[in-house]
Short mmCIF file of C-alpha atoms and ligand atoms in Angstrom, two decimals:
data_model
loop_
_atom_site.label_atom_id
_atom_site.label_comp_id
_atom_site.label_asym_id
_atom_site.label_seq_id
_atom_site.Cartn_x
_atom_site.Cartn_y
_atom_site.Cartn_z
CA UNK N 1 117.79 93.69 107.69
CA UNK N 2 117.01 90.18 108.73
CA UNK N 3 113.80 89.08 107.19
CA UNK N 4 111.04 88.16 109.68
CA UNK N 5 111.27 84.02 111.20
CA UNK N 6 109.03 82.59 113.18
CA UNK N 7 111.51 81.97 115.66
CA UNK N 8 112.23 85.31 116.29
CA UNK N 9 108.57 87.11 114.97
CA UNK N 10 108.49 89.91 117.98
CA UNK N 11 111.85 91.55 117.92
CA UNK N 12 111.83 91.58 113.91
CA UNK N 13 108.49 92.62 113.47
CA UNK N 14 109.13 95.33 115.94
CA UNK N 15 112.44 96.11 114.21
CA UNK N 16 110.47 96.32 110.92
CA UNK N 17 107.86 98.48 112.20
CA UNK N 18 109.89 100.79 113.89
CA UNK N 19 111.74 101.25 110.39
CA UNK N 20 109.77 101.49 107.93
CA UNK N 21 106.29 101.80 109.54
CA UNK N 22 106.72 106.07 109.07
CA UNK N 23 108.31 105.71 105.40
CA UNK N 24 105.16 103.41 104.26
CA UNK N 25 102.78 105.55 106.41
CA UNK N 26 105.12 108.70 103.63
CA UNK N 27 104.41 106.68 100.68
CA UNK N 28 100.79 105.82 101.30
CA UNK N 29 100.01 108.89 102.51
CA UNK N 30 101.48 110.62 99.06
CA UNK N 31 99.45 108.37 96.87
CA UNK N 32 96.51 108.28 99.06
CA UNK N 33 96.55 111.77 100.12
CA UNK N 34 94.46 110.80 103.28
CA UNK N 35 95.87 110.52 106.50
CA UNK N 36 93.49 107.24 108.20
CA UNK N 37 93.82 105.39 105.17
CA UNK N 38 97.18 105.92 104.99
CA UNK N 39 97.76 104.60 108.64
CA UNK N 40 95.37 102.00 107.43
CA UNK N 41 97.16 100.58 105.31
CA UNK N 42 100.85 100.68 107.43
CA UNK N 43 98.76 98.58 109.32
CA UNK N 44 97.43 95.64 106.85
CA UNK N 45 100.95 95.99 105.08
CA UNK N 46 102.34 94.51 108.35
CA UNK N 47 99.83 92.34 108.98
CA UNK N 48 99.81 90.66 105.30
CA UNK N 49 103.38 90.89 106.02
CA UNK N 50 103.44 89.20 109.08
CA UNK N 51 101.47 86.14 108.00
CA UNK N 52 102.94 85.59 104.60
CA UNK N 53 106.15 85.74 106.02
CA UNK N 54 107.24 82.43 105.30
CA UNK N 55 106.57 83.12 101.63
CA UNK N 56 109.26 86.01 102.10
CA UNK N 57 112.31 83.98 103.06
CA UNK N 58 113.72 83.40 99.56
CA UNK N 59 113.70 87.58 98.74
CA UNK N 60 116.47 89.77 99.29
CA UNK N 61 115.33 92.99 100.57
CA UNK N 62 112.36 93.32 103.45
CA UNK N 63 112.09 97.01 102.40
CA UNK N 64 111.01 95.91 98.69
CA UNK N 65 108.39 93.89 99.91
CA UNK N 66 107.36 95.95 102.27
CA UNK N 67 106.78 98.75 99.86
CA UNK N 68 105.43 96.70 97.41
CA UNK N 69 102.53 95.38 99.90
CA UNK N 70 101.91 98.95 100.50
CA UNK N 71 101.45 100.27 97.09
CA UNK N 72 99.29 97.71 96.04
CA UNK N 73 97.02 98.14 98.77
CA UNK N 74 97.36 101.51 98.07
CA UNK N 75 95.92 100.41 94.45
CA UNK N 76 92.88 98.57 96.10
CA UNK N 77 92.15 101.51 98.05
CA UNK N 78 92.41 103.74 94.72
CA UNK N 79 90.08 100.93 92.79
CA UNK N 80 87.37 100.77 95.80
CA UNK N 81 87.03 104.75 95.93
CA UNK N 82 86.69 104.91 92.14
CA UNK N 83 84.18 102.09 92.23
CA UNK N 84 82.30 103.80 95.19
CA UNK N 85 82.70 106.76 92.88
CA UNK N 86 83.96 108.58 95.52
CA UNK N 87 87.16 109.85 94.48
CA UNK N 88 87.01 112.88 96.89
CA UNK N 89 88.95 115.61 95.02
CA UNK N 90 91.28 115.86 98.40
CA UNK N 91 90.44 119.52 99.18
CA UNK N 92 88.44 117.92 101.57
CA UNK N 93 91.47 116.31 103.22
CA UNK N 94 93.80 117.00 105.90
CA UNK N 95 96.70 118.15 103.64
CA UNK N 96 99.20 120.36 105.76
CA UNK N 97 101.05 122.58 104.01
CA UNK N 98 104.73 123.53 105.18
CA UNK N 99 104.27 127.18 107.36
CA UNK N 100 105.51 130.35 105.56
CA UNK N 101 106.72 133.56 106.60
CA UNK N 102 106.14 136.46 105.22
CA UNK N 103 104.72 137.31 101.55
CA UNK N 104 106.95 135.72 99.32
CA UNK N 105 106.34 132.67 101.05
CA UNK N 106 103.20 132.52 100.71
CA UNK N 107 103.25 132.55 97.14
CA UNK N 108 105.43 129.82 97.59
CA UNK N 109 103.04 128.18 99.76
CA UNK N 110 100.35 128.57 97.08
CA UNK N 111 102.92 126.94 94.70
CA UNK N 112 102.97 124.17 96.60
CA UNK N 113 99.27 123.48 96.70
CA UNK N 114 99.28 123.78 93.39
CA UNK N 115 101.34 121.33 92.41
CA UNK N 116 99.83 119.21 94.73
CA UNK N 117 96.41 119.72 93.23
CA UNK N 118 98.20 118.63 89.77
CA UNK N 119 99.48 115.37 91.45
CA UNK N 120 96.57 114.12 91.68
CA UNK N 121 96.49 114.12 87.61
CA UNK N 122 99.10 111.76 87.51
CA UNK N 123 97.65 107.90 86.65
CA UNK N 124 98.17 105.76 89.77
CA UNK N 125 101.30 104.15 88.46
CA UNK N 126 102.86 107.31 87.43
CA UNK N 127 102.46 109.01 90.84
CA UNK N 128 103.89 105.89 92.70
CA UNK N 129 107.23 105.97 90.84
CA UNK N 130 107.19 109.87 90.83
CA UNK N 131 106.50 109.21 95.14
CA UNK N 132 109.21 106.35 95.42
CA UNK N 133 112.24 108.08 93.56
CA UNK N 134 111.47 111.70 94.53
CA UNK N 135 110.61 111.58 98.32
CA UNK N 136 111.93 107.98 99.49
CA UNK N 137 115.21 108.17 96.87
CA UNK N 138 114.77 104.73 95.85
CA UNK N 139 116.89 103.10 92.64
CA UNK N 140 115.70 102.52 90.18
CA UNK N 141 116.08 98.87 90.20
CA UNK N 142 114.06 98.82 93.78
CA UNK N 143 111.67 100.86 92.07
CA UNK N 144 110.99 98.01 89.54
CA UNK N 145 110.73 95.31 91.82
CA UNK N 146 108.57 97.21 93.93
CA UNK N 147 106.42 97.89 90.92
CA UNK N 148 107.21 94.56 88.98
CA UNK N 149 108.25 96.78 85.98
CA UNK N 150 111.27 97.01 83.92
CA UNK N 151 114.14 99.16 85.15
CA UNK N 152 113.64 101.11 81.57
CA UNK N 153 109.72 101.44 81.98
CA UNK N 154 110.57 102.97 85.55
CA UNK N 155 113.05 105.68 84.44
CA UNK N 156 110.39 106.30 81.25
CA UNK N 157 107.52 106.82 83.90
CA UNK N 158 109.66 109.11 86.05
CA UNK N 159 110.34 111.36 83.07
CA UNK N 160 107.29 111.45 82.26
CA UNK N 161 105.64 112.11 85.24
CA UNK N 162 107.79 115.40 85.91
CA UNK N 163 107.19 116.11 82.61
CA UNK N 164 103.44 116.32 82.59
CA UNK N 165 103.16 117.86 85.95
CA UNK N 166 105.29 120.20 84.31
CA UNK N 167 102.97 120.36 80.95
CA UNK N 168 99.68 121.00 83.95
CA UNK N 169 101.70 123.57 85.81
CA UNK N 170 102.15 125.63 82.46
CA UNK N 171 98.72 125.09 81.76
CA UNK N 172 97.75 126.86 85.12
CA UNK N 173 100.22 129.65 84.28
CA UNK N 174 102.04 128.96 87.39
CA UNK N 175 105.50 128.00 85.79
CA UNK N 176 105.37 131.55 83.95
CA UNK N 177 107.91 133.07 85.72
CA UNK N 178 110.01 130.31 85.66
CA UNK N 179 110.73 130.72 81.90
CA UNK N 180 113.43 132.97 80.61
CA UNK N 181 112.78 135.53 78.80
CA UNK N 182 112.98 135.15 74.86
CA UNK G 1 123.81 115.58 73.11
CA UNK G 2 120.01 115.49 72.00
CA UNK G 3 118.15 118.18 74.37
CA UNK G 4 115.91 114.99 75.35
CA UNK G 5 118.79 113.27 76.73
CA UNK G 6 119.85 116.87 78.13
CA UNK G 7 116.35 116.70 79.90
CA UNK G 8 116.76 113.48 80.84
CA UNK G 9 119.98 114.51 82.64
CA UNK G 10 118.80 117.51 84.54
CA UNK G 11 116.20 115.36 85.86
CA UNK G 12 118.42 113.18 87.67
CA UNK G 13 120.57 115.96 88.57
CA UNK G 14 118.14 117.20 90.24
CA UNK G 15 116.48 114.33 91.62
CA UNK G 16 120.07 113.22 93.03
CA UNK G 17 120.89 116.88 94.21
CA UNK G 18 124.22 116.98 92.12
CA UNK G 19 125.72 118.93 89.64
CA UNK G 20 124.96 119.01 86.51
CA UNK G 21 128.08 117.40 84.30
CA UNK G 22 130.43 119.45 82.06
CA UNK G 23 128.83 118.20 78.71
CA UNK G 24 125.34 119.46 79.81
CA UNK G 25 126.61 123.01 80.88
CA UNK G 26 128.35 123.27 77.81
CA UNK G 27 125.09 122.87 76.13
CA UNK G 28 122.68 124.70 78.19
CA UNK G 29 124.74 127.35 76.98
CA UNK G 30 123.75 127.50 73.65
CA UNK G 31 120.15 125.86 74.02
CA UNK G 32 117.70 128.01 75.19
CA UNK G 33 114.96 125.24 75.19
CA UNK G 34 117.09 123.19 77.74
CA UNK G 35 117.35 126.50 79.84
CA UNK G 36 114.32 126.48 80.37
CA UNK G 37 113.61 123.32 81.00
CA UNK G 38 116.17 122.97 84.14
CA UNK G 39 114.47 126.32 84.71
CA UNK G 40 110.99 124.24 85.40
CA UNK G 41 112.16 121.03 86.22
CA UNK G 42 114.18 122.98 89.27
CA UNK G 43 110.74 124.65 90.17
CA UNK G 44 108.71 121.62 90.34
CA UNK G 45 111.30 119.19 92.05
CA UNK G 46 111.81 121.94 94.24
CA UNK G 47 108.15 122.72 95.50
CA UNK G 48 107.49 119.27 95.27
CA UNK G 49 109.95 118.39 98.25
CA UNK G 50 108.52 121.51 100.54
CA UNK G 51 105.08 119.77 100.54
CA UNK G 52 105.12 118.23 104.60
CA UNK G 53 103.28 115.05 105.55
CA UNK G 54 101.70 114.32 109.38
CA UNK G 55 104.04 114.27 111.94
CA UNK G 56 103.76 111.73 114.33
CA UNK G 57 105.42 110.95 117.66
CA UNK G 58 107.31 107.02 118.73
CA UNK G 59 105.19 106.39 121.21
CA UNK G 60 102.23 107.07 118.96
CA UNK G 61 103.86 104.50 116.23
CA UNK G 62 104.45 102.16 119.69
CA UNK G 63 100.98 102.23 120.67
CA UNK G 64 100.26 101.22 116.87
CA UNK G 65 102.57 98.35 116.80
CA UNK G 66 101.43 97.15 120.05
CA UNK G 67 97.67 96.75 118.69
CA UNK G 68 99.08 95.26 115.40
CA UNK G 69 100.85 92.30 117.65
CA UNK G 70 97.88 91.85 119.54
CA UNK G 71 96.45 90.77 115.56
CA UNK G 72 99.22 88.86 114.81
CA UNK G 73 99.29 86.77 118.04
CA UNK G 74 95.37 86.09 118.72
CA UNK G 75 93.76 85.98 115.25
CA UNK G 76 95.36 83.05 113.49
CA UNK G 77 95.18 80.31 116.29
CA UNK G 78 91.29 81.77 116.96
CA UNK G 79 91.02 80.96 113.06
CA UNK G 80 92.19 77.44 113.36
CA UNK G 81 90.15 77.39 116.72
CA UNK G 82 86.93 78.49 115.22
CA UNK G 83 87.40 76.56 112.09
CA UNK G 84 88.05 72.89 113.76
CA UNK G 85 85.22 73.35 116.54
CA UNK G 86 83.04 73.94 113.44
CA UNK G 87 84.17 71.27 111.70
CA UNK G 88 83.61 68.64 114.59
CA UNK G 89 80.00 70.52 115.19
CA UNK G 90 78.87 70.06 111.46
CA UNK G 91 80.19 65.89 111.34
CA UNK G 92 78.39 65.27 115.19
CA UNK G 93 75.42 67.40 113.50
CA UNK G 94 74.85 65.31 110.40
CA UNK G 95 75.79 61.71 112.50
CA UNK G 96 72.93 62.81 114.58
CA UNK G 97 70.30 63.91 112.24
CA UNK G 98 71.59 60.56 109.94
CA UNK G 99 71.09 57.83 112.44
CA UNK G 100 68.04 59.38 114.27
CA UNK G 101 66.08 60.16 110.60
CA UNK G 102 62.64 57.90 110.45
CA UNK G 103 63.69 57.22 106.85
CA UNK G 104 67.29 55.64 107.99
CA UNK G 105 65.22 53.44 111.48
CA UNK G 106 62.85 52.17 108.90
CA UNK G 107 65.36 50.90 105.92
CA UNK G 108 67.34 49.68 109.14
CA UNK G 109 64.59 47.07 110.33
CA UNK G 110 63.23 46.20 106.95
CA UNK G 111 67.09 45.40 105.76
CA UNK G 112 67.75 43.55 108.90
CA UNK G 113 64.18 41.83 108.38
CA UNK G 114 64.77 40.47 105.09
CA UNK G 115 68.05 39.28 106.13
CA UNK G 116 66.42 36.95 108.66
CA UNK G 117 63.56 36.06 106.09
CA UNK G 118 66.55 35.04 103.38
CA UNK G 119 68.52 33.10 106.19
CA UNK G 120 65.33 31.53 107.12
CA UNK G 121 64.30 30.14 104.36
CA UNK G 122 65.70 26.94 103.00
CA UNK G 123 67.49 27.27 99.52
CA UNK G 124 66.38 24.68 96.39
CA UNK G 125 68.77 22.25 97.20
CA UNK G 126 67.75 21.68 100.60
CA UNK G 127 64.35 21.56 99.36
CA UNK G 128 65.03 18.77 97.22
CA UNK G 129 67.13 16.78 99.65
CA UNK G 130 63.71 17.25 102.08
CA UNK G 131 61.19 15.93 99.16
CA UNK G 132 64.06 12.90 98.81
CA UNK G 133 63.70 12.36 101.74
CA UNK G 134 60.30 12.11 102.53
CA UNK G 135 59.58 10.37 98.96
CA UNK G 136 61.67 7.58 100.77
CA UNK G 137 60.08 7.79 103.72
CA UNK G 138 56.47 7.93 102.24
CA UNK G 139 56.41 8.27 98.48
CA UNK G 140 52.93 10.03 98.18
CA UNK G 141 54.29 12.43 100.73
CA UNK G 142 56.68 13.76 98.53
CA UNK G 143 55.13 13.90 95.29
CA UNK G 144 52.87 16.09 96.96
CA UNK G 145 55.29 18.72 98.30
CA UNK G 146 57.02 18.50 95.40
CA UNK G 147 53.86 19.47 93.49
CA UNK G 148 53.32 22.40 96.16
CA UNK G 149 56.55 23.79 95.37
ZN1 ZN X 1 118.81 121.51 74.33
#
């Protein structure tokens, strides 16, 4: 991927968009959990994107920056709803669930809310590397540009995030019957 | 192998979706605390990746882009636009309200006044090359202005 010039702005922004516009719409839409903000901010990313791209040239990856525009307007979004105090506890959101057949799958469907409703436990930072290496299969490397962390700090977060939504999930009682017997 | 590090492995097992290596089989074997956690890890990695987002069609993600390069093409040159006309407006604005103020007509004429007044008016030397003059000419004359002055 060619990073956008100003000799050639249409075709690579509409190269860019047509890439990654759905994976940032993924990513925002994970952290966000809210479908207009999350298109929202696809939007600004490529705008901010767009005219800073001079700044860009020097960097190596247009994905990187791309995702890291994202997730820190993702972060400003986050700040201004906890500021408006309106940190609406996303049951009021349109969160689709995949469609089950059957009985046992709607247990499993209930699963899935559930750990979705524990998600939202995770701190900010923990649920954007937990979002960027489990549904977009990033490196960790990218993951610590994206984030401007260290590689280590990255892989530490992961673990931990798994790791507490693990701790919540037992908590709930819903990994019970996950655990071995003994 | 620690059972952290064991942990540590079956995460990224899982995360990668490969098998897990000899060494940690071996010991998931004999640890029942690392059993169960692949046993949980595997549950929420798993659940985690059923969860579905929006779908939405290319020509909805078209009509998106298109109004995002309608932004990128009009609003920065309108910027500059809007920002230089207002500049302009502001300096013709404060050249008219400077030279038409009563305050600036008024220091105008009484500067320009008092120029005339100094140029008019003859400096001491002059004066005494007049009184010299006259006191030649008529020597009560002169001791007279020269009193005056
Ligand atoms: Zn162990």
């Amino acid at each position: 991927m060619t990073p956008v010039k100003t000799d050639k702005q249409e075709i690579d922004l509409d190269v860019c968009y047509r890439e990654f516009a759905p994976r940032l719409f993924a990513v925002a839409y994970r952290i966000l959990q809210n479908q207009t903000d999350a298109l929202d901010v696809v939007q600004e990313c490529f705008l901010r994107a767009f005219r800073n791209r001079k700044k860009f040239e020097a960097r190596a990856r247009v994905s990187t920056w791309l995702y890291r525009i994202t997730v820190n307007l993702c972060y400003d979004l986050l700040r201004k709803r906890t500021r408006e105090k309106k940190i609406e506890y996303l049951d009021n959101y349109d969160i689709k669930s995949v469609p089950f057949d059957g009985e046992k799958n709607l247990q499993q469907e209930k699963l899935v809310g559930q750990i979705k409703q524990e998600m939202k436990k995770l701190t900010p930072k923990q649920r954007t590397v937990f979002i960027l290496r489990l549904y977009e299969a990033l490196p960790y490397n990218e993951i610590a540009r994206i984030t401007r962390s260290r590689v280590g700090t990255v892989k530490a977060t992961y673990f931990q995030s798994v790791m507490k939504l693990r701790r919540l999930l037992r908590q709930r009682g819903v990994l019970k019957n996950e655990m071995p017997a003994g | 192998m620690r059972c952290q590090q064991v942990e540590q492995l079956i995460l990224e097992c899982l995360t990668e979706g490969v098998c897990l290596p000899e060494e940690i089989q071996q010991h998931l074997k004999q640890c029942q605390h690392c059993q169960q956690t692949l046993a949980e890890i595997k549950t929420v990695v798993t659940y985690c990746r059923k969860e579905t987002l929006p779908s939405f069609s290319e020509d909805f993600w078209q009509q998106r882009f298109l109004s995002l390069r309608g932004k990128t093409v009009s609003v920065p040159p309108l910027r500059f636009i809007l920002g230089l006309s207002g500049s302009v407006a502001i300096l013709v604005m404060a050249g008219l309200i400077f030279f038409t103020s009563p305050g600036f007509r008024t220091k105008f004429h009484h500067e320009t006044a008092s120029l005339q007044e100094r140029t008019l008016l003859p400096s001491e030397d002059e004066l005494f090359q007049l009184v010299d003059y006259l006191k030649e000419e008529d020597p009560s004359l002169g001791l007279q202005l020269l009193l005056k002055n």
